Amino acid sequence: MSGLSTFTMILEGLLAGAGVTVAVTLASLLLSVSLGFLLAIVRQFGKRRMLHALIDAYCEIMRNIPALTHLFILYFGLASIGFRLSSISAAILGLGLIGGAITCDLFRAGFAALPKGQAEAALAVGFTPYRTIVDILTPQAMRIALPSLGNYAVQLLKDTSIVSAIAAPEIMFYARSMVTSSFQTTLIYSTVAILYLALALPLMRRSACSKPGTRG
Amino acid sequence: MNPLLSVTGLTKSYGAVEVLKGIDFDVAAGEKIALIGPSGSGKSTCLRCLNFLEKPSAGAIHLDGERIGVRLGRPMSDRQLAPQRAEMGMVFQLFNLWPHLSVTENVAIAARKVRGLPAKEAQELALDMLAKVHMTHRADASPLELSGGQQQRVAIARALAQKPKLMLFDELTSALDPELVHEVLKVMEELAAEGRTMLIVTHEIAFARDIADRVLFLDGGRIVEQGPARALILSPREPRTQAFLRQIRH
């Protein structure tokens, strides 16, 4: 068997998992950005101390426990008390909930970077706090947060590789099973590397293009 | 006739620090009043209390007979305050234009979203207001492309577009390069000539003398002296006012 056709075979095998990798990345990205934005708004503009404390605790818990531990709790832990999630839903939920804590901080940094006068000027023209947040603060905070969100998205794409540990059939999952049957370790994992690079580069590009201050 | 704005017993404390110690004054419709005084005298705080950007610790503010910031004896939320704030146009020391919006949009957005004007009317209003401050030529620019003086003139247009009963100016030339101060003050003179009611916190004493009907001199959180602009600035009675004006001339 020629080297090229082996490589093609490996690539085809891995591509079967690429769909799941992309789907898990996009779904957990959507979940984490929505959750993170919501948490950031409540934490930044909400008046209830109790909620602030809860959000802070949530962020600390999510960020200071390894992602793999979270995934095991969701997948095996919940199953043991009779609540069975599919490996893909557990992966999306786990990475999304962790990502909510990460992006919450990114959005908060965006809001915190805005001068106080931006909100004051909005209130002074008669905007309600809601309109101030929607029309004046959020668009500006988004622009500031976007490059870090791009970095986060790339990180997330790479992190999906750990969900093979709960048997989600993504790239790494197929790679491991191919290695077990063919022992082509170097070739397979190098192909995996190339595949991740090919998926990550366009994301990286996008986030690098959206520097704050550039006008849309 | 009732005054347009009446301020009685206005005090403001930050913790143990009392910044305003009981301010009383009235403003008649069409009157132009300059607030002068050393830094830390409380003049900016006083202005910011009028539209409740700072919440007063005590005292009452009435605009056109309506109590500001208090309803049925209870303090109003920012949401409830919004319509009252819309009655007062405010211009800030640091302009505070919104950099993600074009110059025209900075002026038009509140007309649409606060007063509910249709987009086309809001746009026309914005262009009219920009013409007043001689900024029509930069209508499509981003605020980030403008000089400080230009930004401040757009900020004035934004406040004018509210059709406010009262205009509040908070040290509007203090952050400007000296050569840009003139273009802003010229716009102010034109506004004053239109008979608008204006409250102006300023360090430009000559400007205060020429534009204001009345000057309030604040020091240590109190009105130390007040009177007709020319008389107060040319021949102040109180020793503290005299000392302040002497210092500023040199």
PDB file of C-alpha atoms in Angstrom, chain A residues 6-203:
ATOM      1  CA  THR A   6      -2.729   5.220   3.480  1.00  0.00           C
ATOM      2  CA  PHE A   7      -2.841   8.930   4.256  1.00  0.00           C
ATOM      3  CA  THR A   8      -6.046   9.322   2.225  1.00  0.00           C
ATOM      4  CA  MET A   9      -7.627   6.431   4.077  1.00  0.00           C
ATOM      5  CA  ILE A  10      -6.689   7.902   7.437  1.00  0.00           C
ATOM      6  CA  LEU A  11      -7.972  11.311   6.412  1.00  0.00           C
ATOM      7  CA  GLU A  12     -11.276   9.836   5.305  1.00  0.00           C
ATOM      8  CA  GLY A  13     -11.589   7.993   8.579  1.00  0.00           C
ATOM      9  CA  LEU A  14     -10.902  11.190  10.551  1.00  0.00           C
ATOM     10  CA  LEU A  15     -13.245  13.305   8.440  1.00  0.00           C
ATOM     11  CA  ALA A  16     -16.087  11.143   9.681  1.00  0.00           C
ATOM     12  CA  GLY A  17     -15.356  12.702  13.088  1.00  0.00           C
ATOM     13  CA  ALA A  18     -14.751  16.218  11.795  1.00  0.00           C
ATOM     14  CA  GLY A  19     -18.480  16.765  11.372  1.00  0.00           C
ATOM     15  CA  VAL A  20     -19.072  16.008  15.044  1.00  0.00           C
ATOM     16  CA  THR A  21     -16.096  18.158  16.071  1.00  0.00           C
ATOM     17  CA  VAL A  22     -17.498  21.126  14.140  1.00  0.00           C
ATOM     18  CA  ALA A  23     -21.043  20.530  15.370  1.00  0.00           C
ATOM     19  CA  VAL A  24     -19.970  20.230  19.007  1.00  0.00           C
ATOM     20  CA  THR A  25     -17.812  23.361  18.651  1.00  0.00           C
ATOM     21  CA  LEU A  26     -20.583  25.446  17.103  1.00  0.00           C
ATOM     22  CA  ALA A  27     -23.313  24.250  19.466  1.00  0.00           C
ATOM     23  CA  SER A  28     -21.239  24.742  22.607  1.00  0.00           C
ATOM     24  CA  LEU A  29     -20.003  28.099  21.277  1.00  0.00           C
ATOM     25  CA  LEU A  30     -23.600  29.229  20.833  1.00  0.00           C
ATOM     26  CA  LEU A  31     -24.518  28.013  24.311  1.00  0.00           C
ATOM     27  CA  SER A  32     -21.492  29.562  25.994  1.00  0.00           C
ATOM     28  CA  VAL A  33     -21.771  32.944  24.257  1.00  0.00           C
ATOM     29  CA  SER A  34     -25.491  33.264  25.047  1.00  0.00           C
ATOM     30  CA  LEU A  35     -25.016  32.167  28.638  1.00  0.00           C
ATOM     31  CA  GLY A  36     -21.884  34.270  29.095  1.00  0.00           C
ATOM     32  CA  PHE A  37     -23.543  37.394  27.705  1.00  0.00           C
ATOM     33  CA  LEU A  38     -26.562  36.939  29.944  1.00  0.00           C
ATOM     34  CA  LEU A  39     -24.405  36.388  33.032  1.00  0.00           C
ATOM     35  CA  ALA A  40     -22.225  39.386  32.160  1.00  0.00           C
ATOM     36  CA  ILE A  41     -25.253  41.681  31.813  1.00  0.00           C
ATOM     37  CA  VAL A  42     -26.704  40.582  35.149  1.00  0.00           C
ATOM     38  CA  ARG A  43     -23.307  40.730  36.877  1.00  0.00           C
ATOM     39  CA  GLN A  44     -22.423  44.131  35.391  1.00  0.00           C
ATOM     40  CA  PHE A  45     -25.768  45.950  35.552  1.00  0.00           C
ATOM     41  CA  GLY A  46     -27.937  43.965  37.949  1.00  0.00           C
ATOM     42  CA  LYS A  47     -28.480  45.446  41.390  1.00  0.00           C
ATOM     43  CA  ARG A  48     -28.965  42.246  43.377  1.00  0.00           C
ATOM     44  CA  ARG A  49     -25.905  41.323  45.433  1.00  0.00           C
ATOM     45  CA  MET A  50     -27.188  37.775  45.842  1.00  0.00           C
ATOM     46  CA  LEU A  51     -27.144  37.209  42.075  1.00  0.00           C
ATOM     47  CA  HIS A  52     -23.647  38.691  41.818  1.00  0.00           C
ATOM     48  CA  ALA A  53     -22.391  36.233  44.409  1.00  0.00           C
ATOM     49  CA  LEU A  54     -24.085  33.326  42.647  1.00  0.00           C
ATOM     50  CA  ILE A  55     -22.580  34.274  39.278  1.00  0.00           C
ATOM     51  CA  ASP A  56     -19.128  34.719  40.784  1.00  0.00           C
ATOM     52  CA  ALA A  57     -19.391  31.302  42.426  1.00  0.00           C
ATOM     53  CA  TYR A  58     -20.551  29.746  39.171  1.00  0.00           C
ATOM     54  CA  CYS A  59     -17.605  31.214  37.253  1.00  0.00           C
ATOM     55  CA  GLU A  60     -15.081  30.065  39.835  1.00  0.00           C
ATOM     56  CA  ILE A  61     -16.473  26.544  39.950  1.00  0.00           C
ATOM     57  CA  MET A  62     -16.580  26.224  36.176  1.00  0.00           C
ATOM     58  CA  ARG A  63     -13.117  27.563  35.531  1.00  0.00           C
ATOM     59  CA  ASN A  64     -11.232  25.896  38.357  1.00  0.00           C
ATOM     60  CA  ILE A  65     -12.296  22.327  37.775  1.00  0.00           C
ATOM     61  CA  PRO A  66     -10.835  20.459  34.780  1.00  0.00           C
ATOM     62  CA  ALA A  67     -13.185  20.233  31.809  1.00  0.00           C
ATOM     63  CA  LEU A  68     -12.791  16.468  31.785  1.00  0.00           C
ATOM     64  CA  THR A  69     -14.099  16.264  35.350  1.00  0.00           C
ATOM     65  CA  HIS A  70     -17.176  18.271  34.374  1.00  0.00           C
ATOM     66  CA  LEU A  71     -17.748  15.998  31.395  1.00  0.00           C
ATOM     67  CA  PHE A  72     -17.469  12.848  33.524  1.00  0.00           C
ATOM     68  CA  ILE A  73     -19.928  14.252  36.046  1.00  0.00           C
ATOM     69  CA  LEU A  74     -22.405  15.114  33.309  1.00  0.00           C
ATOM     70  CA  TYR A  75     -21.983  11.862  31.418  1.00  0.00           C
ATOM     71  CA  PHE A  76     -21.267   9.175  34.012  1.00  0.00           C
ATOM     72  CA  GLY A  77     -22.385  10.975  37.153  1.00  0.00           C
ATOM     73  CA  LEU A  78     -25.836  11.883  35.898  1.00  0.00           C
ATOM     74  CA  ALA A  79     -26.240   8.442  34.308  1.00  0.00           C
ATOM     75  CA  SER A  80     -25.637   6.805  37.683  1.00  0.00           C
ATOM     76  CA  ILE A  81     -28.596   8.682  39.158  1.00  0.00           C
ATOM     77  CA  GLY A  82     -30.721   7.679  36.190  1.00  0.00           C
ATOM     78  CA  PHE A  83     -30.373  10.754  34.031  1.00  0.00           C
ATOM     79  CA  ARG A  84     -28.726   9.597  30.820  1.00  0.00           C
ATOM     80  CA  LEU A  85     -27.351  12.108  28.330  1.00  0.00           C
ATOM     81  CA  SER A  86     -25.987  11.111  24.933  1.00  0.00           C
ATOM     82  CA  SER A  87     -22.239  11.630  24.677  1.00  0.00           C
ATOM     83  CA  ILE A  88     -22.712  14.470  22.195  1.00  0.00           C
ATOM     84  CA  SER A  89     -25.277  16.327  24.336  1.00  0.00           C
ATOM     85  CA  ALA A  90     -23.091  15.858  27.410  1.00  0.00           C
ATOM     86  CA  ALA A  91     -20.159  17.274  25.418  1.00  0.00           C
ATOM     87  CA  ILE A  92     -22.125  20.303  24.193  1.00  0.00           C
ATOM     88  CA  LEU A  93     -23.648  20.953  27.607  1.00  0.00           C
ATOM     89  CA  GLY A  94     -20.343  20.525  29.443  1.00  0.00           C
ATOM     90  CA  LEU A  95     -18.241  22.704  27.149  1.00  0.00           C
ATOM     91  CA  GLY A  96     -21.089  25.234  26.867  1.00  0.00           C
ATOM     92  CA  LEU A  97     -21.485  25.607  30.635  1.00  0.00           C
ATOM     93  CA  ILE A  98     -17.741  25.991  31.134  1.00  0.00           C
ATOM     94  CA  GLY A  99     -17.610  28.425  28.212  1.00  0.00           C
ATOM     95  CA  GLY A 100     -20.395  30.491  29.773  1.00  0.00           C
ATOM     96  CA  ALA A 101     -18.086  31.255  32.683  1.00  0.00           C
ATOM     97  CA  ILE A 102     -15.187  32.109  30.367  1.00  0.00           C
ATOM     98  CA  THR A 103     -17.147  34.328  27.991  1.00  0.00           C
ATOM     99  CA  CYS A 104     -18.930  36.008  30.904  1.00  0.00           C
ATOM    100  CA  ASP A 105     -15.541  37.393  31.888  1.00  0.00           C
ATOM    101  CA  LEU A 106     -14.732  38.404  28.307  1.00  0.00           C
ATOM    102  CA  PHE A 107     -17.997  40.339  27.956  1.00  0.00           C
ATOM    103  CA  ARG A 108     -17.581  41.912  31.378  1.00  0.00           C
ATOM    104  CA  ALA A 109     -14.120  43.106  30.407  1.00  0.00           C
ATOM    105  CA  GLY A 110     -15.697  44.667  27.322  1.00  0.00           C
ATOM    106  CA  PHE A 111     -18.315  46.518  29.366  1.00  0.00           C
ATOM    107  CA  ALA A 112     -15.798  47.535  32.022  1.00  0.00           C
ATOM    108  CA  ALA A 113     -13.524  49.066  29.387  1.00  0.00           C
ATOM    109  CA  LEU A 114     -16.173  51.625  28.400  1.00  0.00           C
ATOM    110  CA  PRO A 115     -15.795  55.083  29.936  1.00  0.00           C
ATOM    111  CA  LYS A 116     -18.508  55.982  32.451  1.00  0.00           C
ATOM    112  CA  GLY A 117     -19.478  58.941  30.312  1.00  0.00           C
ATOM    113  CA  GLN A 118     -20.888  56.679  27.590  1.00  0.00           C
ATOM    114  CA  ALA A 119     -23.737  55.517  29.808  1.00  0.00           C
ATOM    115  CA  GLU A 120     -24.166  58.958  31.382  1.00  0.00           C
ATOM    116  CA  ALA A 121     -24.620  60.592  27.994  1.00  0.00           C
ATOM    117  CA  ALA A 122     -27.252  58.003  27.103  1.00  0.00           C
ATOM    118  CA  LEU A 123     -29.162  58.513  30.366  1.00  0.00           C
ATOM    119  CA  ALA A 124     -28.900  62.276  29.899  1.00  0.00           C
ATOM    120  CA  VAL A 125     -30.685  62.200  26.518  1.00  0.00           C
ATOM    121  CA  GLY A 126     -33.518  60.248  28.139  1.00  0.00           C
ATOM    122  CA  PHE A 127     -32.579  56.649  27.432  1.00  0.00           C
ATOM    123  CA  THR A 128     -33.823  54.064  29.903  1.00  0.00           C
ATOM    124  CA  PRO A 129     -31.138  51.784  31.400  1.00  0.00           C
ATOM    125  CA  TYR A 130     -32.369  49.022  29.082  1.00  0.00           C
ATOM    126  CA  ARG A 131     -31.984  51.163  25.940  1.00  0.00           C
ATOM    127  CA  THR A 132     -28.613  52.373  27.202  1.00  0.00           C
ATOM    128  CA  ILE A 133     -27.357  48.812  27.491  1.00  0.00           C
ATOM    129  CA  VAL A 134     -28.838  47.680  24.174  1.00  0.00           C
ATOM    130  CA  ASP A 135     -28.075  50.652  21.922  1.00  0.00           C
ATOM    131  CA  ILE A 136     -25.004  52.274  23.434  1.00  0.00           C
ATOM    132  CA  LEU A 137     -23.026  49.888  25.643  1.00  0.00           C
ATOM    133  CA  THR A 138     -23.448  46.435  24.092  1.00  0.00           C
ATOM    134  CA  PRO A 139     -22.329  47.307  20.527  1.00  0.00           C
ATOM    135  CA  GLN A 140     -19.158  48.888  21.911  1.00  0.00           C
ATOM    136  CA  ALA A 141     -18.464  46.126  24.426  1.00  0.00           C
ATOM    137  CA  MET A 142     -18.908  43.524  21.666  1.00  0.00           C
ATOM    138  CA  ARG A 143     -16.248  45.153  19.552  1.00  0.00           C
ATOM    139  CA  ILE A 144     -13.833  45.100  22.457  1.00  0.00           C
ATOM    140  CA  ALA A 145     -14.644  41.491  23.359  1.00  0.00           C
ATOM    141  CA  LEU A 146     -14.577  40.098  19.826  1.00  0.00           C
ATOM    142  CA  PRO A 147     -10.826  39.308  19.494  1.00  0.00           C
ATOM    143  CA  SER A 148     -10.835  37.453  22.831  1.00  0.00           C
ATOM    144  CA  LEU A 149     -14.004  35.638  21.820  1.00  0.00           C
ATOM    145  CA  GLY A 150     -12.192  34.519  18.657  1.00  0.00           C
ATOM    146  CA  ASN A 151      -9.333  33.152  20.720  1.00  0.00           C
ATOM    147  CA  TYR A 152     -11.844  31.415  22.918  1.00  0.00           C
ATOM    148  CA  ALA A 153     -13.547  29.838  19.882  1.00  0.00           C
ATOM    149  CA  VAL A 154     -10.223  28.385  18.718  1.00  0.00           C
ATOM    150  CA  GLN A 155      -9.523  27.107  22.217  1.00  0.00           C
ATOM    151  CA  LEU A 156     -12.953  25.529  22.260  1.00  0.00           C
ATOM    152  CA  LEU A 157     -12.411  23.802  18.920  1.00  0.00           C
ATOM    153  CA  LYS A 158      -9.239  22.239  20.280  1.00  0.00           C
ATOM    154  CA  ASP A 159     -10.890  21.359  23.579  1.00  0.00           C
ATOM    155  CA  THR A 160     -13.512  19.291  21.799  1.00  0.00           C
ATOM    156  CA  SER A 161     -10.758  16.693  21.474  1.00  0.00           C
ATOM    157  CA  ILE A 162     -11.260  15.753  25.133  1.00  0.00           C
ATOM    158  CA  VAL A 163     -14.875  14.756  24.595  1.00  0.00           C
ATOM    159  CA  SER A 164     -13.603  11.568  22.957  1.00  0.00           C
ATOM    160  CA  ALA A 165     -13.134  10.520  26.579  1.00  0.00           C
ATOM    161  CA  ILE A 166     -16.893  10.222  26.923  1.00  0.00           C
ATOM    162  CA  ALA A 167     -17.048   8.463  23.560  1.00  0.00           C
ATOM    163  CA  ALA A 168     -18.352  11.336  21.455  1.00  0.00           C
ATOM    164  CA  PRO A 169     -17.424  10.232  17.929  1.00  0.00           C
ATOM    165  CA  GLU A 170     -15.302  13.240  16.933  1.00  0.00           C
ATOM    166  CA  ILE A 171     -11.857  13.445  15.285  1.00  0.00           C
ATOM    167  CA  MET A 172      -9.821  12.276  18.253  1.00  0.00           C
ATOM    168  CA  PHE A 173     -12.197   9.390  18.913  1.00  0.00           C
ATOM    169  CA  TYR A 174     -11.705   8.015  15.398  1.00  0.00           C
ATOM    170  CA  ALA A 175      -7.964   8.655  15.558  1.00  0.00           C
ATOM    171  CA  ARG A 176      -7.627   6.557  18.700  1.00  0.00           C
ATOM    172  CA  SER A 177      -9.652   3.705  17.356  1.00  0.00           C
ATOM    173  CA  MET A 178      -7.596   3.717  14.138  1.00  0.00           C
ATOM    174  CA  VAL A 179      -4.365   3.704  16.114  1.00  0.00           C
ATOM    175  CA  THR A 180      -5.557   0.695  18.114  1.00  0.00           C
ATOM    176  CA  SER A 181      -6.222  -1.284  14.985  1.00  0.00           C
ATOM    177  CA  SER A 182      -3.350  -0.165  12.701  1.00  0.00           C
ATOM    178  CA  PHE A 183      -0.547   1.077  15.003  1.00  0.00           C
ATOM    179  CA  GLN A 184       0.211   3.916  12.528  1.00  0.00           C
ATOM    180  CA  THR A 185       0.585   6.247  15.496  1.00  0.00           C
ATOM    181  CA  THR A 186       2.751   8.992  14.009  1.00  0.00           C
ATOM    182  CA  LEU A 187       0.950   9.192  10.713  1.00  0.00           C
ATOM    183  CA  ILE A 188      -2.518   9.226  12.242  1.00  0.00           C
ATOM    184  CA  TYR A 189      -1.824  11.805  14.924  1.00  0.00           C
ATOM    185  CA  SER A 190       0.046  14.020  12.422  1.00  0.00           C
ATOM    186  CA  THR A 191      -3.006  13.910  10.191  1.00  0.00           C
ATOM    187  CA  VAL A 192      -5.140  14.814  13.204  1.00  0.00           C
ATOM    188  CA  ALA A 193      -2.872  17.813  13.809  1.00  0.00           C
ATOM    189  CA  ILE A 194      -3.216  18.958  10.202  1.00  0.00           C
ATOM    190  CA  LEU A 195      -6.968  18.575  10.353  1.00  0.00           C
ATOM    191  CA  TYR A 196      -7.307  20.668  13.544  1.00  0.00           C
ATOM    192  CA  LEU A 197      -5.013  23.291  12.054  1.00  0.00           C
ATOM    193  CA  ALA A 198      -7.168  23.449   8.935  1.00  0.00           C
ATOM    194  CA  LEU A 199     -10.291  23.923  11.056  1.00  0.00           C
ATOM    195  CA  ALA A 200      -8.744  26.437  13.471  1.00  0.00           C
ATOM    196  CA  LEU A 201      -6.995  28.741  10.992  1.00  0.00           C
ATOM    197  CA  PRO A 202     -10.137  30.242   9.459  1.00  0.00           C
ATOM    198  CA  LEU A 203     -11.482  30.951  12.976  1.00  0.00           C
TER     199      LEU A 203
END
